[in-house]
PDB file of C-alpha atoms in Angstrom:
ATOM      1  CA  ASP A 260      23.552 -18.144 -98.041  1.00 62.00           C
ATOM      2  CA  GLY A 261      27.199 -17.486 -96.975  1.00 70.00           C
ATOM      3  CA  GLY A 262      27.898 -14.157 -95.427  1.00 94.00           C
ATOM      4  CA  ILE A 263      28.914 -12.111 -92.480  1.00 97.00           C
ATOM      5  CA  THR A 264      26.366 -10.977 -89.914  1.00 97.00           C
ATOM      6  CA  GLN A 265      26.719  -8.170 -87.490  1.00 97.00           C
ATOM      7  CA  SER A 266      24.288  -7.492 -84.599  1.00 95.00           C
ATOM      8  CA  PRO A 267      22.699  -5.359 -83.452  1.00 95.00           C
ATOM      9  CA  LYS A 268      22.289  -2.867 -86.290  1.00 96.00           C
ATOM     10  CA  TYR A 269      21.814   0.006 -83.810  1.00 96.00           C
ATOM     11  CA  LEU A 270      23.125   0.209 -80.334  1.00 95.00           C
ATOM     12  CA  PHE A 271      22.849   2.813 -77.590  1.00 94.00           C
ATOM     13  CA  ARG A 272      25.047   2.878 -74.689  1.00 91.00           C
ATOM     14  CA  LYS A 273      25.252   5.075 -71.541  1.00 91.00           C
ATOM     15  CA  GLU A 274      28.551   6.572 -70.665  1.00 89.00           C
ATOM     16  CA  GLY A 275      30.605   4.330 -68.467  1.00 88.00           C
ATOM     17  CA  GLN A 276      29.165   1.114 -69.732  1.00 92.00           C
ATOM     18  CA  ASN A 277      30.898  -1.681 -71.761  1.00 94.00           C
ATOM     19  CA  VAL A 278      29.024  -3.039 -74.827  1.00 95.00           C
ATOM     20  CA  THR A 279      29.762  -6.029 -77.067  1.00 96.00           C
ATOM     21  CA  LEU A 280      29.183  -6.029 -80.775  1.00 97.00           C
ATOM     22  CA  SER A 281      28.560  -9.419 -82.446  1.00 98.00           C
ATOM     23  CA  CYS A 282      30.244 -10.636 -85.661  1.00 98.00           C
ATOM     24  CA  GLU A 283      29.606 -14.029 -87.128  1.00 98.00           C
ATOM     25  CA  GLN A 284      30.691 -15.527 -90.547  1.00 97.00           C
ATOM     26  CA  ASN A 285      29.795 -18.701 -92.352  1.00 96.00           C
ATOM     27  CA  LEU A 286      32.346 -18.156 -95.182  1.00 96.00           C
ATOM     28  CA  ASN A 287      34.962 -20.442 -93.596  1.00 95.00           C
ATOM     29  CA  HIS A 288      37.376 -17.492 -93.658  1.00 96.00           C
ATOM     30  CA  ASP A 289      40.501 -17.582 -91.495  1.00 95.00           C
ATOM     31  CA  ALA A 290      40.970 -13.864 -91.111  1.00 96.00           C
ATOM     32  CA  MET A 291      38.517 -11.397 -89.453  1.00 97.00           C
ATOM     33  CA  TYR A 292      38.711  -7.679 -88.796  1.00 98.00           C
ATOM     34  CA  TRP A 293      37.042  -4.787 -86.960  1.00 98.00           C
ATOM     35  CA  TYR A 294      37.027  -1.339 -88.383  1.00 98.00           C
ATOM     36  CA  ARG A 295      35.705   1.997 -87.209  1.00 98.00           C
ATOM     37  CA  GLN A 296      34.310   4.502 -89.700  1.00 97.00           C
ATOM     38  CA  ASP A 297      33.594   8.170 -88.841  1.00 94.00           C
ATOM     39  CA  PRO A 298      32.128  10.727 -91.142  1.00 88.00           C
ATOM     40  CA  GLY A 299      34.701  11.986 -93.650  1.00 81.00           C
ATOM     41  CA  GLN A 300      37.326   9.379 -92.604  1.00 84.00           C
ATOM     42  CA  GLY A 301      38.372   6.136 -94.135  1.00 87.00           C
ATOM     43  CA  LEU A 302      38.108   2.868 -92.323  1.00 95.00           C
ATOM     44  CA  ARG A 303      40.437   2.621 -89.384  1.00 96.00           C
ATOM     45  CA  LEU A 304      41.559  -0.753 -88.224  1.00 96.00           C
ATOM     46  CA  ILE A 305      40.803  -1.727 -84.562  1.00 98.00           C
ATOM     47  CA  TYR A 306      41.760  -5.285 -84.253  1.00 98.00           C
ATOM     48  CA  TYR A 307      42.364  -8.214 -86.627  1.00 97.00           C
ATOM     49  CA  SER A 308      42.688 -12.041 -86.276  1.00 97.00           C
ATOM     50  CA  GLN A 309      44.417 -14.349 -88.603  1.00 95.00           C
ATOM     51  CA  ILE A 310      43.539 -17.600 -86.848  1.00 94.00           C
ATOM     52  CA  VAL A 311      41.622 -18.853 -83.807  1.00 94.00           C
ATOM     53  CA  ASN A 312      42.884 -17.824 -80.474  1.00 95.00           C
ATOM     54  CA  ASP A 313      45.175 -15.196 -81.978  1.00 96.00           C
ATOM     55  CA  PHE A 314      44.489 -11.480 -82.601  1.00 97.00           C
ATOM     56  CA  GLN A 315      46.554  -8.375 -83.116  1.00 97.00           C
ATOM     57  CA  LYS A 316      46.032  -4.643 -82.352  1.00 97.00           C
ATOM     58  CA  GLY A 317      45.296  -2.348 -85.257  1.00 96.00           C
ATOM     59  CA  ASP A 318      45.876   1.410 -85.424  1.00 93.00           C
ATOM     60  CA  ILE A 319      43.209   2.448 -82.902  1.00 96.00           C
ATOM     61  CA  ALA A 320      42.937  -0.475 -80.435  1.00 97.00           C
ATOM     62  CA  GLU A 321      42.895   1.560 -77.174  1.00 96.00           C
ATOM     63  CA  GLY A 322      39.509   1.215 -75.319  1.00 96.00           C
ATOM     64  CA  TYR A 323      38.563  -2.010 -77.301  1.00 97.00           C
ATOM     65  CA  SER A 324      38.990  -5.681 -76.712  1.00 97.00           C
ATOM     66  CA  VAL A 325      38.217  -8.759 -78.776  1.00 98.00           C
ATOM     67  CA  SER A 326      38.265 -12.583 -78.568  1.00 97.00           C
ATOM     68  CA  ARG A 327      38.494 -15.271 -81.200  1.00 98.00           C
ATOM     69  CA  GLU A 328      37.461 -18.532 -79.559  1.00 97.00           C
ATOM     70  CA  LYS A 329      35.705 -19.866 -82.679  1.00 96.00           C
ATOM     71  CA  LYS A 330      36.621 -19.480 -86.323  1.00 97.00           C
ATOM     72  CA  GLU A 331      33.144 -18.129 -87.123  1.00 97.00           C
ATOM     73  CA  SER A 332      32.998 -15.431 -84.357  1.00 98.00           C
ATOM     74  CA  PHE A 333      34.982 -12.442 -83.623  1.00 98.00           C
ATOM     75  CA  PRO A 334      33.034 -10.166 -80.978  1.00 98.00           C
ATOM     76  CA  LEU A 335      34.224  -6.704 -80.194  1.00 98.00           C
ATOM     77  CA  THR A 336      33.872  -5.056 -76.783  1.00 97.00           C
ATOM     78  CA  VAL A 337      33.768  -1.320 -76.544  1.00 96.00           C
ATOM     79  CA  THR A 338      34.903  -0.452 -73.051  1.00 94.00           C
ATOM     80  CA  SER A 339      34.258   2.612 -70.918  1.00 90.00           C
ATOM     81  CA  ALA A 340      37.933   3.541 -71.525  1.00 89.00           C
ATOM     82  CA  GLN A 341      37.039   4.381 -75.127  1.00 90.00           C
ATOM     83  CA  LYS A 342      36.809   8.164 -75.100  1.00 89.00           C
ATOM     84  CA  ASN A 343      34.703   8.721 -78.142  1.00 91.00           C
ATOM     85  CA  PRO A 344      32.831   5.473 -78.988  1.00 94.00           C
ATOM     86  CA  THR A 345      29.995   6.939 -81.025  1.00 95.00           C
ATOM     87  CA  ALA A 346      30.787   5.592 -84.585  1.00 96.00           C
ATOM     88  CA  PHE A 347      29.847   3.098 -87.202  1.00 97.00           C
ATOM     89  CA  TYR A 348      31.520  -0.252 -86.617  1.00 98.00           C
ATOM     90  CA  LEU A 349      32.318  -2.672 -89.465  1.00 98.00           C
ATOM     91  CA  CYS A 350      33.282  -6.302 -89.218  1.00 98.00           C
ATOM     92  CA  ALA A 351      34.926  -8.035 -92.154  1.00 98.00           C
ATOM     93  CA  SER A 352      36.412 -11.477 -92.974  1.00 97.00           C
ATOM     94  CA  SER A 353      38.749 -12.610 -95.763  1.00 95.00           C
ATOM     95  CA  PRO A 354      40.089 -16.005 -96.901  1.00 93.00           C
ATOM     96  CA  GLY A 355      43.548 -15.064 -96.012  1.00 90.00           C
ATOM     97  CA  LEU A 356      45.215 -12.129 -94.242  1.00 90.00           C
ATOM     98  CA  GLY A 357      44.950  -8.979 -96.385  1.00 88.00           C
ATOM     99  CA  THR A 358      43.097 -10.621 -99.236  1.00 92.00           C
ATOM    100  CA  GLU A 359      39.740  -9.235-100.596  1.00 94.00           C
ATOM    101  CA  ALA A 360      37.422  -8.610 -97.622  1.00 96.00           C
ATOM    102  CA  PHE A 361      33.751  -9.252 -97.136  1.00 97.00           C
ATOM    103  CA  PHE A 362      32.000  -6.876 -94.815  1.00 98.00           C
ATOM    104  CA  GLY A 363      29.014  -7.079 -92.595  1.00 97.00           C
ATOM    105  CA  GLN A 364      26.365  -4.399 -92.718  1.00 97.00           C
ATOM    106  CA  GLY A 365      27.719  -2.588 -89.717  1.00 97.00           C
ATOM    107  CA  THR A 366      26.616  -1.586 -86.158  1.00 97.00           C
ATOM    108  CA  ARG A 367      26.017   2.008 -85.397  1.00 97.00           C
ATOM    109  CA  LEU A 368      26.892   2.734 -81.838  1.00 96.00           C
ATOM    110  CA  THR A 369      25.681   5.859 -80.064  1.00 95.00           C
ATOM    111  CA  VAL A 370      26.626   6.953 -76.598  1.00 91.00           C
ATOM    112  CA  VAL A 371      23.804   8.716 -74.828  1.00 86.00           C
TER     113      VAL A 371
ATOM    114  CA  GLU B 141      54.297   5.615 -93.463  1.00 68.00           C
ATOM    115  CA  ASP B 142      51.890   4.219 -96.118  1.00 68.00           C
ATOM    116  CA  GLN B 143      49.438   6.817 -97.528  1.00 89.00           C
ATOM    117  CA  VAL B 144      46.348   6.595 -99.732  1.00 94.00           C
ATOM    118  CA  THR B 145      44.709   9.602-101.035  1.00 96.00           C
ATOM    119  CA  GLN B 146      41.451   9.555-103.076  1.00 97.00           C
ATOM    120  CA  SER B 147      40.186  12.390-105.134  1.00 97.00           C
ATOM    121  CA  PRO B 148      37.856  14.085-105.647  1.00 97.00           C
ATOM    122  CA  GLU B 149      36.193  13.816-102.201  1.00 96.00           C
ATOM    123  CA  ALA B 150      32.829  14.208-103.968  1.00 97.00           C
ATOM    124  CA  LEU B 151      31.628  14.043-107.566  1.00 98.00           C
ATOM    125  CA  ARG B 152      28.257  14.875-109.048  1.00 98.00           C
ATOM    126  CA  LEU B 153      27.547  13.568-112.604  1.00 98.00           C
ATOM    127  CA  GLN B 154      24.602  13.636-114.771  1.00 98.00           C
ATOM    128  CA  GLU B 155      23.323  10.262-116.046  1.00 98.00           C
ATOM    129  CA  GLY B 156      25.438   9.135-118.989  1.00 97.00           C
ATOM    130  CA  GLU B 157      28.350  11.444-118.133  1.00 98.00           C
ATOM    131  CA  SER B 158      31.518   9.380-117.950  1.00 98.00           C
ATOM    132  CA  SER B 159      34.235  10.266-115.413  1.00 98.00           C
ATOM    133  CA  SER B 160      37.084   8.801-113.368  1.00 98.00           C
ATOM    134  CA  LEU B 161      38.016   8.543-109.653  1.00 98.00           C
ATOM    135  CA  ASN B 162      41.595   8.663-108.556  1.00 98.00           C
ATOM    136  CA  CYS B 163      43.421   6.730-105.781  1.00 98.00           C
ATOM    137  CA  SER B 164      47.087   7.764-105.367  1.00 97.00           C
ATOM    138  CA  TYR B 165      49.325   5.852-103.067  1.00 95.00           C
ATOM    139  CA  THR B 166      52.778   5.930-101.442  1.00 92.00           C
ATOM    140  CA  VAL B 167      53.959   2.504-100.183  1.00 86.00           C
ATOM    141  CA  SER B 168      57.309   0.882 -99.990  1.00 82.00           C
ATOM    142  CA  GLY B 169      56.134  -1.896-102.402  1.00 88.00           C
ATOM    143  CA  LEU B 170      52.670  -2.648-103.722  1.00 91.00           C
ATOM    144  CA  ARG B 171      51.228  -6.023-103.007  1.00 92.00           C
ATOM    145  CA  GLY B 172      47.665  -5.296-104.041  1.00 95.00           C
ATOM    146  CA  LEU B 173      45.098  -2.498-104.591  1.00 97.00           C
ATOM    147  CA  PHE B 174      41.440  -2.958-103.786  1.00 97.00           C
ATOM    148  CA  TRP B 175      38.277  -1.145-104.743  1.00 98.00           C
ATOM    149  CA  TYR B 176      35.176  -1.219-102.900  1.00 98.00           C
ATOM    150  CA  ARG B 177      31.653   0.276-103.174  1.00 98.00           C
ATOM    151  CA  GLN B 178      29.721   1.435-100.187  1.00 97.00           C
ATOM    152  CA  ASP B 179      26.065   2.462 -99.938  1.00 97.00           C
ATOM    153  CA  PRO B 180      24.866   4.636 -97.279  1.00 94.00           C
ATOM    154  CA  GLY B 181      24.572   2.929 -93.901  1.00 93.00           C
ATOM    155  CA  LYS B 182      25.889  -0.323 -95.173  1.00 96.00           C
ATOM    156  CA  GLY B 183      29.177  -2.251 -95.340  1.00 97.00           C
ATOM    157  CA  PRO B 184      31.566  -1.999 -98.216  1.00 97.00           C
ATOM    158  CA  GLU B 185      31.193  -4.339-101.211  1.00 97.00           C
ATOM    159  CA  PHE B 186      34.249  -5.726-102.901  1.00 97.00           C
ATOM    160  CA  LEU B 187      34.739  -4.738-106.582  1.00 98.00           C
ATOM    161  CA  PHE B 188      38.219  -5.338-107.825  1.00 96.00           C
ATOM    162  CA  THR B 189      41.800  -6.313-106.836  1.00 97.00           C
ATOM    163  CA  LEU B 190      44.759  -5.103-108.974  1.00 97.00           C
ATOM    164  CA  TYR B 191      48.208  -6.404-108.453  1.00 95.00           C
ATOM    165  CA  SER B 192      50.692  -4.867-111.000  1.00 94.00           C
ATOM    166  CA  ALA B 193      50.991  -1.779-113.104  1.00 94.00           C
ATOM    167  CA  GLY B 194      49.176  -1.999-116.377  1.00 96.00           C
ATOM    168  CA  GLU B 195      46.525  -4.414-115.020  1.00 97.00           C
ATOM    169  CA  GLU B 196      42.914  -3.579-115.779  1.00 98.00           C
ATOM    170  CA  LYS B 197      39.693  -5.023-114.464  1.00 98.00           C
ATOM    171  CA  GLU B 198      36.105  -4.449-115.609  1.00 97.00           C
ATOM    172  CA  LYS B 199      32.616  -4.949-114.296  1.00 95.00           C
ATOM    173  CA  GLU B 200      29.575  -3.508-116.051  1.00 95.00           C
ATOM    174  CA  ARG B 201      30.120   0.247-116.250  1.00 97.00           C
ATOM    175  CA  LEU B 202      33.196   0.249-114.078  1.00 98.00           C
ATOM    176  CA  LYS B 203      36.810  -0.282-115.117  1.00 98.00           C
ATOM    177  CA  ALA B 204      39.831  -0.156-112.694  1.00 98.00           C
ATOM    178  CA  THR B 205      43.311   0.512-113.935  1.00 98.00           C
ATOM    179  CA  LEU B 206      46.678   0.620-112.033  1.00 97.00           C
ATOM    180  CA  THR B 207      49.963   2.444-112.516  1.00 94.00           C
ATOM    181  CA  LYS B 208      52.998   2.536-110.240  1.00 91.00           C
ATOM    182  CA  LYS B 209      51.667   5.477-108.350  1.00 93.00           C
ATOM    183  CA  GLU B 210      47.941   5.536-108.718  1.00 97.00           C
ATOM    184  CA  SER B 211      44.736   3.715-109.673  1.00 98.00           C
ATOM    185  CA  PHE B 212      41.752   4.949-111.592  1.00 98.00           C
ATOM    186  CA  LEU B 213      38.167   3.863-111.409  1.00 98.00           C
ATOM    187  CA  HIS B 214      36.555   4.753-114.698  1.00 98.00           C
ATOM    188  CA  ILE B 215      32.754   5.038-114.771  1.00 98.00           C
ATOM    189  CA  THR B 216      31.215   4.829-118.296  1.00 98.00           C
ATOM    190  CA  ALA B 217      27.757   6.212-118.914  1.00 98.00           C
ATOM    191  CA  PRO B 218      26.846   6.067-115.217  1.00 97.00           C
ATOM    192  CA  LYS B 219      23.266   5.424-113.950  1.00 98.00           C
ATOM    193  CA  PRO B 220      21.700   6.789-110.842  1.00 98.00           C
ATOM    194  CA  GLU B 221      22.160   3.268-109.096  1.00 97.00           C
ATOM    195  CA  ASP B 222      25.942   3.839-109.440  1.00 98.00           C
ATOM    196  CA  SER B 223      25.611   6.439-106.780  1.00 98.00           C
ATOM    197  CA  ALA B 224      27.721   5.406-103.753  1.00 98.00           C
ATOM    198  CA  THR B 225      31.053   6.036-101.969  1.00 97.00           C
ATOM    199  CA  TYR B 226      33.943   4.229-103.639  1.00 98.00           C
ATOM    200  CA  LEU B 227      36.789   3.213-101.402  1.00 97.00           C
ATOM    201  CA  CYS B 228      40.346   2.292-102.344  1.00 97.00           C
ATOM    202  CA  ALA B 229      42.593   0.219-100.100  1.00 96.00           C
ATOM    203  CA  VAL B 230      46.256  -0.435-100.638  1.00 95.00           C
ATOM    204  CA  GLN B 231      48.253  -3.348 -99.401  1.00 93.00           C
ATOM    205  CA  ALA B 232      51.972  -2.922 -98.902  1.00 90.00           C
ATOM    206  CA  ALA B 233      54.459  -5.729 -99.612  1.00 86.00           C
ATOM    207  CA  GLY B 234      55.980  -5.463 -96.088  1.00 79.00           C
ATOM    208  CA  GLY B 235      54.568  -5.365 -92.703  1.00 77.00           C
ATOM    209  CA  SER B 236      51.242  -6.778 -91.518  1.00 79.00           C
ATOM    210  CA  TYR B 237      49.680  -7.076 -95.111  1.00 87.00           C
ATOM    211  CA  ILE B 238      46.597  -5.328 -93.840  1.00 92.00           C
ATOM    212  CA  PRO B 239      45.327  -2.811 -96.528  1.00 94.00           C
ATOM    213  CA  THR B 240      45.238   0.906 -95.737  1.00 94.00           C
ATOM    214  CA  PHE B 241      41.946   2.555 -96.801  1.00 95.00           C
ATOM    215  CA  GLY B 242      41.552   5.964 -98.348  1.00 95.00           C
ATOM    216  CA  ARG B 243      38.727   8.284 -97.250  1.00 95.00           C
ATOM    217  CA  GLY B 244      36.616   7.558-100.341  1.00 96.00           C
ATOM    218  CA  THR B 245      34.982   9.431-103.145  1.00 97.00           C
ATOM    219  CA  SER B 246      31.254  10.096-102.840  1.00 97.00           C
ATOM    220  CA  LEU B 247      29.569   9.779-106.185  1.00 98.00           C
ATOM    221  CA  ILE B 248      26.130  11.107-107.017  1.00 98.00           C
ATOM    222  CA  VAL B 249      24.545  10.472-110.408  1.00 98.00           C
ATOM    223  CA  HIS B 250      21.590  12.568-111.238  1.00 97.00           C
ATOM    224  CA  PRO B 251      18.870  11.316-113.633  1.00 96.00           C
TER     225      PRO B 251
END
């Protein structure tokens, strides 16, 4: 079945540590995105990528980094510079930039 | 700055009680408007895309409509399984083409 897979589902991090969230898609989509969702807020864009080896900052990129070395994969690293990393992180892909998006099941990150 | 406002924030309905959710937007030019459904603890699921005023799309008990300033998601005779958060996202004609999401409407349908 085609889809988009995020792992892990739950992640706990100690303050000062970097963590990497995985996102893989087998939909052959060119565009991929990372969003952050906090209670009572809409989805906020962290980074997006239109093609392999290219990515752009979104509205809240500070403290995050990404790579797009393969079409299928778009990992997100939450660095120690991110002041408030506890949140629900969503990865998505779409056939073209800004078209209807298909989302993964999310990773809930908690800083302990 | 593009803005997307969804109302109400939360809505409780009895099973069979029809209602509408609203998504109002201010963009320099609309390229597309998207509706998604999100269940608790899961990623959003795509429902509809609307492109121009007057357009309507239907899926089971849901119908989405679009005007020049807002979109409505009409829910006819809802069932408890329609309970979810409904998200609206608006894509402006200029800029990066990345849609801006509203905060969503949390719908609870009681049996």
